[in-house]
Structure formats: structure tokens, C-alpha cells
PDB file of C-alpha atoms in Angstrom:
ATOM      1  CA  ASP A   1       5.798  -5.414 -12.072  1.00 86.00           C
ATOM      2  CA  SER A   2       3.462  -3.545 -11.105  1.00 87.00           C
ATOM      3  CA  GLY A   3       3.294  -1.670 -13.637  1.00 93.00           C
ATOM      4  CA  VAL A   4       3.487   1.593 -12.255  1.00 96.00           C
ATOM      5  CA  THR A   5       6.878   3.099 -12.388  1.00 97.00           C
ATOM      6  CA  GLN A   6       9.369   5.588 -10.115  1.00 98.00           C
ATOM      7  CA  THR A   7      12.454   7.836 -10.748  1.00 97.00           C
ATOM      8  CA  PRO A   8      14.884   7.921  -9.702  1.00 97.00           C
ATOM      9  CA  LYS A   9      15.258   5.315  -7.758  1.00 97.00           C
ATOM     10  CA  HIS A  10      18.036   6.493  -5.591  1.00 97.00           C
ATOM     11  CA  LEU A  11      17.748  10.519  -4.598  1.00 97.00           C
ATOM     12  CA  ILE A  12      21.093  11.253  -2.462  1.00 97.00           C
ATOM     13  CA  THR A  13      20.443  15.004  -0.985  1.00 97.00           C
ATOM     14  CA  ALA A  14      21.718  17.639   1.215  1.00 98.00           C
ATOM     15  CA  THR A  15      19.839  19.425   4.373  1.00 98.00           C
ATOM     16  CA  GLY A  16      17.541  22.250   3.294  1.00 97.00           C
ATOM     17  CA  GLN A  17      17.589  21.190  -0.655  1.00 98.00           C
ATOM     18  CA  ARG A  18      14.868  20.251  -2.750  1.00 98.00           C
ATOM     19  CA  VAL A  19      13.772  17.005  -4.795  1.00 98.00           C
ATOM     20  CA  THR A  20      11.287  15.930  -7.164  1.00 98.00           C
ATOM     21  CA  LEU A  21      10.001  12.091  -7.381  1.00 98.00           C
ATOM     22  CA  ARG A  22       7.738  10.746 -10.654  1.00 98.00           C
ATOM     23  CA  CYS A  23       6.114   8.262 -10.751  1.00 98.00           C
ATOM     24  CA  SER A  24       3.651   7.037 -13.709  1.00 98.00           C
ATOM     25  CA  PRO A  25       0.598   5.046 -12.609  1.00 95.00           C
ATOM     26  CA  ARG A  26      -0.380   1.637 -14.393  1.00 93.00           C
ATOM     27  CA  SER A  27      -1.977   2.166 -18.278  1.00 91.00           C
ATOM     28  CA  GLY A  28      -5.297   3.259 -17.201  1.00 87.00           C
ATOM     29  CA  ASP A  29      -4.959   3.726 -13.524  1.00 90.00           C
ATOM     30  CA  LEU A  30      -6.817   7.511 -12.734  1.00 89.00           C
ATOM     31  CA  SER A  31      -5.067   8.100  -9.439  1.00 90.00           C
ATOM     32  CA  VAL A  32      -1.977   7.889  -8.036  1.00 94.00           C
ATOM     33  CA  TYR A  33      -1.384   8.017  -4.363  1.00 94.00           C
ATOM     34  CA  TRP A  34       1.876   8.732  -2.751  1.00 97.00           C
ATOM     35  CA  TYR A  35       2.924   7.090   1.034  1.00 97.00           C
ATOM     36  CA  GLN A  36       6.334   7.506   2.989  1.00 97.00           C
ATOM     37  CA  GLN A  37       8.064   4.789   4.461  1.00 96.00           C
ATOM     38  CA  SER A  38      10.233   5.375   7.304  1.00 92.00           C
ATOM     39  CA  LEU A  39      11.711   3.202   9.485  1.00 81.00           C
ATOM     40  CA  ASP A  40       9.793   4.479  13.163  1.00 75.00           C
ATOM     41  CA  GLN A  41       6.542   5.799  11.227  1.00 77.00           C
ATOM     42  CA  GLY A  42       5.352   2.451   9.397  1.00 86.00           C
ATOM     43  CA  LEU A  43       4.473   3.555   5.544  1.00 92.00           C
ATOM     44  CA  GLN A  44       2.132   6.875   5.441  1.00 94.00           C
ATOM     45  CA  PHE A  45       0.033   7.883   3.111  1.00 94.00           C
ATOM     46  CA  LEU A  46       0.678  11.663   2.211  1.00 96.00           C
ATOM     47  CA  ILE A  47      -2.029  12.164  -0.908  1.00 95.00           C
ATOM     48  CA  GLN A  48      -4.010  11.710  -3.576  1.00 93.00           C
ATOM     49  CA  TYR A  49      -4.485  12.961  -7.012  1.00 93.00           C
ATOM     50  CA  TYR A  50      -7.553  11.701  -9.164  1.00 89.00           C
ATOM     51  CA  ASN A  51      -7.210  12.852 -13.303  1.00 90.00           C
ATOM     52  CA  GLY A  52      -5.671  15.470 -12.394  1.00 93.00           C
ATOM     53  CA  GLU A  53      -7.137  17.088  -9.072  1.00 92.00           C
ATOM     54  CA  GLU A  54      -6.702  16.617  -5.572  1.00 92.00           C
ATOM     55  CA  ARG A  55      -8.933  14.392  -3.919  1.00 89.00           C
ATOM     56  CA  ALA A  56      -6.907  13.558  -0.182  1.00 89.00           C
ATOM     57  CA  LYS A  57      -4.704  14.514   1.738  1.00 92.00           C
ATOM     58  CA  GLY A  58      -2.848  13.089   4.260  1.00 91.00           C
ATOM     59  CA  ASN A  59       0.005  13.685   7.041  1.00 85.00           C
ATOM     60  CA  ILE A  60       1.497  15.371   4.032  1.00 94.00           C
ATOM     61  CA  LEU A  61       4.060  18.333   5.411  1.00 95.00           C
ATOM     62  CA  GLU A  62       3.461  22.176   3.879  1.00 96.00           C
ATOM     63  CA  ARG A  63       6.838  21.138   2.199  1.00 97.00           C
ATOM     64  CA  PHE A  64       5.525  18.777   0.762  1.00 97.00           C
ATOM     65  CA  SER A  65       3.599  19.719  -2.883  1.00 97.00           C
ATOM     66  CA  ALA A  66       2.337  17.037  -5.168  1.00 97.00           C
ATOM     67  CA  GLN A  67       0.780  17.648  -8.537  1.00 97.00           C
ATOM     68  CA  GLN A  68      -0.642  15.247 -11.634  1.00 97.00           C
ATOM     69  CA  PHE A  69      -0.793  16.476 -14.794  1.00 96.00           C
ATOM     70  CA  PRO A  70      -2.880  15.756 -17.633  1.00 95.00           C
ATOM     71  CA  ASP A  71      -0.845  12.179 -18.822  1.00 95.00           C
ATOM     72  CA  LEU A  72      -1.592  11.641 -15.495  1.00 95.00           C
ATOM     73  CA  HIS A  73       2.277  10.375 -14.155  1.00 96.00           C
ATOM     74  CA  SER A  74       2.880  12.823 -10.873  1.00 98.00           C
ATOM     75  CA  GLU A  75       5.727  14.469  -9.441  1.00 98.00           C
ATOM     76  CA  LEU A  76       6.318  14.751  -5.865  1.00 98.00           C
ATOM     77  CA  ASN A  77       8.265  17.587  -4.551  1.00 98.00           C
ATOM     78  CA  LEU A  78      10.005  17.961  -0.878  1.00 98.00           C
ATOM     79  CA  SER A  79      11.372  20.834  -0.179  1.00 97.00           C
ATOM     80  CA  SER A  80      13.794  21.856   2.409  1.00 97.00           C
ATOM     81  CA  LEU A  81      14.491  18.863   3.214  1.00 98.00           C
ATOM     82  CA  GLU A  82      15.614  17.802   7.077  1.00 97.00           C
ATOM     83  CA  LEU A  83      17.035  14.289   8.061  1.00 96.00           C
ATOM     84  CA  GLY A  84      14.101  13.637   9.294  1.00 94.00           C
ATOM     85  CA  ASP A  85      12.132  13.447   5.551  1.00 96.00           C
ATOM     86  CA  SER A  86      15.286  10.404   4.312  1.00 96.00           C
ATOM     87  CA  ALA A  87      13.024   7.318   3.604  1.00 97.00           C
ATOM     88  CA  LEU A  88      11.010   5.356   0.895  1.00 97.00           C
ATOM     89  CA  TYR A  89       8.371   7.193  -0.745  1.00 98.00           C
ATOM     90  CA  PHE A  90       5.425   4.992  -2.973  1.00 98.00           C
ATOM     91  CA  CYS A  91       3.198   6.066  -5.680  1.00 97.00           C
ATOM     92  CA  ALA A  92       0.686   3.457  -6.425  1.00 96.00           C
ATOM     93  CA  SER A  93      -2.299   4.091  -8.636  1.00 93.00           C
ATOM     94  CA  SER A  94      -5.931   2.619  -8.991  1.00 89.00           C
ATOM     95  CA  GLY A  95      -8.948   2.417 -10.605  1.00 77.00           C
ATOM     96  CA  ARG A  96      -9.285   1.886 -13.762  1.00 66.00           C
ATOM     97  CA  GLY A  97     -13.217   2.281 -13.815  1.00 59.00           C
ATOM     98  CA  GLY A  98     -15.964   0.550 -12.912  1.00 56.00           C
ATOM     99  CA  THR A  99     -17.813  -0.192  -9.627  1.00 57.00           C
ATOM    100  CA  GLY A 100     -15.157  -1.313  -7.553  1.00 60.00           C
ATOM    101  CA  PRO A 101     -13.410  -1.870  -5.658  1.00 63.00           C
ATOM    102  CA  TYR A 102     -10.128  -0.340  -6.680  1.00 78.00           C
ATOM    103  CA  GLU A 103      -6.997  -2.584  -5.167  1.00 86.00           C
ATOM    104  CA  GLN A 104      -3.929  -0.715  -5.771  1.00 90.00           C
ATOM    105  CA  TYR A 105      -1.040  -1.024  -7.672  1.00 93.00           C
ATOM    106  CA  PHE A 106       2.780   0.004  -6.022  1.00 96.00           C
ATOM    107  CA  GLY A 107       5.750   1.169  -7.840  1.00 97.00           C
ATOM    108  CA  PRO A 108       9.530   0.246  -6.756  1.00 97.00           C
ATOM    109  CA  GLY A 109       9.864   3.539  -4.401  1.00 97.00           C
ATOM    110  CA  THR A 110      12.617   5.679  -4.436  1.00 98.00           C
ATOM    111  CA  ARG A 111      14.936   5.715  -1.730  1.00 97.00           C
ATOM    112  CA  LEU A 112      15.710   9.103  -0.438  1.00 97.00           C
ATOM    113  CA  THR A 113      17.966  10.204   1.901  1.00 97.00           C
ATOM    114  CA  VAL A 114      19.506  13.371   2.652  1.00 97.00           C
ATOM    115  CA  THR A 115      22.855  13.860   5.176  1.00 96.00           C
TER     116      THR A 115
ATOM    117  CA  ASP S   1     -12.373   2.520   8.276  1.00 67.00           C
ATOM    118  CA  ALA S   2     -12.464   0.127  10.712  1.00 66.00           C
ATOM    119  CA  LYS S   3      -9.823  -1.083  12.955  1.00 89.00           C
ATOM    120  CA  THR S   4      -7.875  -4.435  12.408  1.00 95.00           C
ATOM    121  CA  THR S   5      -5.453  -6.351  14.571  1.00 96.00           C
ATOM    122  CA  GLN S   6      -2.270  -9.198  13.236  1.00 97.00           C
ATOM    123  CA  PRO S   7       0.163 -11.432  15.279  1.00 97.00           C
ATOM    124  CA  THR S   8       3.238  -9.706  14.882  1.00 96.00           C
ATOM    125  CA  SER S   9       4.890 -12.081  14.290  1.00 97.00           C
ATOM    126  CA  MET S  10       4.924 -15.683  12.300  1.00 97.00           C
ATOM    127  CA  ASP S  11       6.783 -18.062  11.444  1.00 97.00           C
ATOM    128  CA  CYS S  12       5.742 -21.601   9.083  1.00 96.00           C
ATOM    129  CA  ALA S  13       8.320 -24.292   7.264  1.00 97.00           C
ATOM    130  CA  GLU S  14       7.993 -24.135   3.884  1.00 97.00           C
ATOM    131  CA  GLY S  15       5.580 -26.145   1.335  1.00 96.00           C
ATOM    132  CA  ARG S  16       3.574 -25.918   5.128  1.00 97.00           C
ATOM    133  CA  ALA S  17      -0.316 -23.645   4.561  1.00 97.00           C
ATOM    134  CA  ALA S  18       0.383 -20.268   6.632  1.00 98.00           C
ATOM    135  CA  ASN S  19      -2.228 -18.769   8.556  1.00 98.00           C
ATOM    136  CA  LEU S  20      -3.007 -15.306   9.505  1.00 98.00           C
ATOM    137  CA  PRO S  21      -5.924 -13.916  10.671  1.00 98.00           C
ATOM    138  CA  CYS S  22      -7.025 -10.570  11.547  1.00 97.00           C
ATOM    139  CA  ASN S  23      -9.469  -8.821  13.171  1.00 97.00           C
ATOM    140  CA  HIS S  24     -12.093  -6.225  12.311  1.00 95.00           C
ATOM    141  CA  SER S  25     -14.620  -6.191  14.696  1.00 94.00           C
ATOM    142  CA  THR S  26     -15.784  -3.446  14.040  1.00 92.00           C
ATOM    143  CA  ILE S  27     -15.950  -3.862  10.628  1.00 92.00           C
ATOM    144  CA  SER S  28     -19.310  -2.101   8.792  1.00 88.00           C
ATOM    145  CA  GLY S  29     -21.725  -2.845   5.770  1.00 86.00           C
ATOM    146  CA  ASN S  30     -19.646  -1.527   3.016  1.00 85.00           C
ATOM    147  CA  GLU S  31     -16.136  -2.208   4.050  1.00 88.00           C
ATOM    148  CA  TYR S  32     -13.827  -5.393   2.298  1.00 90.00           C
ATOM    149  CA  VAL S  33     -10.855  -6.435   3.702  1.00 93.00           C
ATOM    150  CA  TYR S  34      -7.718  -6.195   1.902  1.00 93.00           C
ATOM    151  CA  TRP S  35      -4.107  -7.667   2.380  1.00 96.00           C
ATOM    152  CA  TYR S  36      -1.324  -6.183   0.972  1.00 96.00           C
ATOM    153  CA  ARG S  37       2.363  -7.538   1.205  1.00 97.00           C
ATOM    154  CA  GLN S  38       6.116  -5.855   1.615  1.00 96.00           C
ATOM    155  CA  ILE S  39       8.811  -8.172   0.559  1.00 95.00           C
ATOM    156  CA  HIS S  40      12.371  -6.335   2.344  1.00 90.00           C
ATOM    157  CA  SER S  41      12.109  -2.564   0.811  1.00 88.00           C
ATOM    158  CA  GLN S  42      10.209  -4.077  -2.149  1.00 94.00           C
ATOM    159  CA  GLY S  43       6.583  -1.681  -2.985  1.00 96.00           C
ATOM    160  CA  PRO S  44       4.006  -3.163  -1.573  1.00 96.00           C
ATOM    161  CA  GLN S  45       2.103  -6.069  -3.319  1.00 96.00           C
ATOM    162  CA  TYR S  46      -1.664  -6.365  -3.353  1.00 93.00           C
ATOM    163  CA  ILE S  47      -3.056  -9.965  -2.697  1.00 96.00           C
ATOM    164  CA  ILE S  48      -6.358 -10.262  -2.889  1.00 94.00           C
ATOM    165  CA  HIS S  49      -9.826  -9.002  -0.999  1.00 92.00           C
ATOM    166  CA  GLY S  50     -12.937  -9.669  -0.348  1.00 93.00           C
ATOM    167  CA  LEU S  51     -16.887  -7.898   1.881  1.00 92.00           C
ATOM    168  CA  LYS S  52     -18.906 -10.898   2.922  1.00 91.00           C
ATOM    169  CA  ASN S  53     -17.652 -14.423   0.613  1.00 87.00           C
ATOM    170  CA  ASN S  54     -14.339 -16.319   0.682  1.00 94.00           C
ATOM    171  CA  GLU S  55     -12.186 -16.086  -2.375  1.00 95.00           C
ATOM    172  CA  THR S  56      -9.660 -18.130  -3.181  1.00 96.00           C
ATOM    173  CA  ASN S  57      -7.215 -16.792  -6.718  1.00 94.00           C
ATOM    174  CA  GLU S  58      -4.023 -17.603  -7.911  1.00 94.00           C
ATOM    175  CA  MET S  59      -1.930 -15.712  -4.959  1.00 94.00           C
ATOM    176  CA  ALA S  60      -3.624 -17.055  -1.972  1.00 97.00           C
ATOM    177  CA  SER S  61      -7.525 -17.681  -0.112  1.00 98.00           C
ATOM    178  CA  LEU S  62      -9.226 -15.321   1.937  1.00 98.00           C
ATOM    179  CA  ILE S  63     -11.759 -16.626   4.204  1.00 97.00           C
ATOM    180  CA  ILE S  64     -14.182 -14.226   6.531  1.00 97.00           C
ATOM    181  CA  THR S  65     -16.043 -15.246   9.163  1.00 96.00           C
ATOM    182  CA  GLU S  66     -19.682 -15.237   8.791  1.00 95.00           C
ATOM    183  CA  ASP S  67     -20.500 -12.364  11.777  1.00 95.00           C
ATOM    184  CA  ARG S  68     -16.983 -10.787   8.998  1.00 95.00           C
ATOM    185  CA  LYS S  69     -15.246  -9.845  12.110  1.00 95.00           C
ATOM    186  CA  SER S  70     -12.387 -10.975  11.378  1.00 96.00           C
ATOM    187  CA  SER S  71     -10.675 -12.887   8.637  1.00 97.00           C
ATOM    188  CA  THR S  72      -7.715 -15.567   7.623  1.00 98.00           C
ATOM    189  CA  LEU S  73      -5.875 -14.984   4.647  1.00 98.00           C
ATOM    190  CA  ILE S  74      -4.511 -18.566   3.860  1.00 98.00           C
ATOM    191  CA  LEU S  75      -0.566 -19.303   1.686  1.00 97.00           C
ATOM    192  CA  PRO S  76      -1.768 -23.218   0.946  1.00 96.00           C
ATOM    193  CA  HIS S  77       1.488 -23.408   0.063  1.00 94.00           C
ATOM    194  CA  ALA S  78       4.273 -20.571   1.861  1.00 96.00           C
ATOM    195  CA  THR S  79       7.546 -21.330  -0.212  1.00 97.00           C
ATOM    196  CA  LEU S  80      10.831 -18.958   1.282  1.00 97.00           C
ATOM    197  CA  ARG S  81       9.481 -15.910  -0.770  1.00 96.00           C
ATOM    198  CA  ASP S  82       6.603 -15.380   0.729  1.00 97.00           C
ATOM    199  CA  THR S  83       8.894 -13.737   3.858  1.00 98.00           C
ATOM    200  CA  ALA S  84       7.580 -11.072   3.821  1.00 97.00           C
ATOM    201  CA  VAL S  85       5.385  -8.072   5.601  1.00 97.00           C
ATOM    202  CA  TYR S  86       1.300  -8.927   5.809  1.00 98.00           C
ATOM    203  CA  TYR S  87      -1.162  -6.473   6.393  1.00 97.00           C
ATOM    204  CA  CYS S  88      -4.679  -6.247   7.011  1.00 97.00           C
ATOM    205  CA  ILE S  89      -6.591  -3.280   5.591  1.00 94.00           C
ATOM    206  CA  VAL S  90     -10.461  -2.960   5.758  1.00 91.00           C
ATOM    207  CA  ARG S  91     -11.812  -0.029   4.177  1.00 85.00           C
ATOM    208  CA  ALA S  92     -15.043   1.257   2.150  1.00 76.00           C
ATOM    209  CA  GLY S  93     -14.129  -0.092  -1.844  1.00 64.00           C
ATOM    210  CA  ARG S  94     -16.390   1.784  -3.754  1.00 60.00           C
ATOM    211  CA  ILE S  95     -15.556   4.892  -3.740  1.00 59.00           C
ATOM    212  CA  GLN S  96     -13.550   6.296  -6.582  1.00 55.00           C
ATOM    213  CA  GLY S  97     -11.198   8.916  -5.737  1.00 53.00           C
ATOM    214  CA  ALA S  98     -11.029   8.409  -2.401  1.00 56.00           C
ATOM    215  CA  GLN S  99      -9.125   5.303  -1.360  1.00 77.00           C
ATOM    216  CA  LYS S 100      -6.427   6.179   0.820  1.00 83.00           C
ATOM    217  CA  LEU S 101      -4.983   3.000   2.819  1.00 88.00           C
ATOM    218  CA  VAL S 102      -4.109   3.160   6.186  1.00 88.00           C
ATOM    219  CA  PHE S 103      -1.270   0.608   7.311  1.00 91.00           C
ATOM    220  CA  GLY S 104      -0.918  -0.710  10.456  1.00 90.00           C
ATOM    221  CA  GLN S 105       1.534  -2.719  11.321  1.00 92.00           C
ATOM    222  CA  GLY S 106       1.401  -6.406  10.128  1.00 95.00           C
ATOM    223  CA  THR S 107       2.253  -9.511  10.884  1.00 97.00           C
ATOM    224  CA  ARG S 108       5.863 -10.034   9.705  1.00 97.00           C
ATOM    225  CA  LEU S 109       5.953 -13.513   8.475  1.00 98.00           C
ATOM    226  CA  THR S 110       8.753 -15.496   7.968  1.00 98.00           C
ATOM    227  CA  ILE S 111       9.466 -19.242   6.265  1.00 97.00           C
ATOM    228  CA  ASN S 112      11.409 -21.193   6.858  1.00 96.00           C
ATOM    229  CA  PRO S 113      13.497 -24.159   5.480  1.00 95.00           C
TER     230      PRO S 113
END
């Protein structure tokens, strides 16, 4: 158990819909990362938040957005869903302070299926 | 971040040591070598990391060559539960707040009974 929790575990929705994925980081971790894993793309970094602020952006579509709340949990919002958005979405957390290096601990993921 | 090269797949007998190589010839002085693994569709699991010295923890050992251009992850007594995709990632370690991981294709390690 990494200490990172993600809900829901599975999500099935239709094209054009909007969903929200939730992540709770390990206690004390300040950074939250979102990754997408699809069959043809492998694990891809989407976005990072550090202590409530966006810190780095990867290949995140404009239809996707995220935020980190004051209690450090994070949500990834996916809108106008397309079939190609079907994937595993992982959240990771890191950084309890100190000088690093900062390994990341991953949650169990949310499997999104768009029909 | 430096690019890494790993074999696509490897096999190992249960109970034997599994040695997974990784080439990172363009690594720079402040970059660490990290290893993660992903068992089936579970979340990637952190294994170990190192800068230039060899490292060992309860899961594995990491051997980094003196020129730091390659490394080997060693699972000393592989079990069937070690069957997974293993990722070698090179990145700067001591940067808080900007630390995305760039995953390559990794090595699919199969432990055979």
C-alpha cells in the first residue's frame, strides 16, 4: 500500500460526458502528479501540482483540467470525453520536505472507459 | 532528462537473481537513476534510486558503473510476484516541485517457475 488513494476505481461513461477523478496523496506529501496510461501511449505525464499551485504541465489536453485543494487532495476533471480518453489514470505524490531526492508513490489508478 | 535504453523483455528462473540492465550514456552529473516497476495494471511501484554509489534496500540492489553511463537493477531471489514491467528513469533528484517522471517502454521481466 503506497498510501496514495484514488477514487473511483472504475468509471464507465459515454462520449461527451464529464467526469472527475479524485486523489488523496500520502500524508504530508506536497506534490501531486497525474499520469495517463493508454494501450498505445504508455505512461504519460499530464500535470503536477505543488502545495496548491500548478508546477508542471505535460501532454494534457485542453479538455482536461486539475486542481489541488488546501487539504492537498487533487482532482482531475475530464470533459467532452472521447473514446480515445479511455485509459488508466494514475495519481502519484511526493515531497515531504527536506532536500530530496523525491521518489514518487503511485495510487492504484482509476480505469476510465468511454463508450 | 537523460534518455535510457532497456531490453524489451527478459526471463529469469524463480529463485535466481534477476539482473536488469539500463544504459543512460547521456546522464549528467546531477541526475539520479530511479527504478520503478508496474505489476500488470497496478500503479507503478518505486523500487530504488542512486546517484553514483551502489545502493541496496529490502527490495533490490542498484549497481551504477563508475562512469555512470549504465546501471543494473538486481533482484537477488526472484519470485513469481516479481513478474512486471521494470522502468529505468534518469532525472534530477533534488528539485522540489518539478519532478515529472518520463517512462520509456521498460523491460518486461517474466519469472518462470
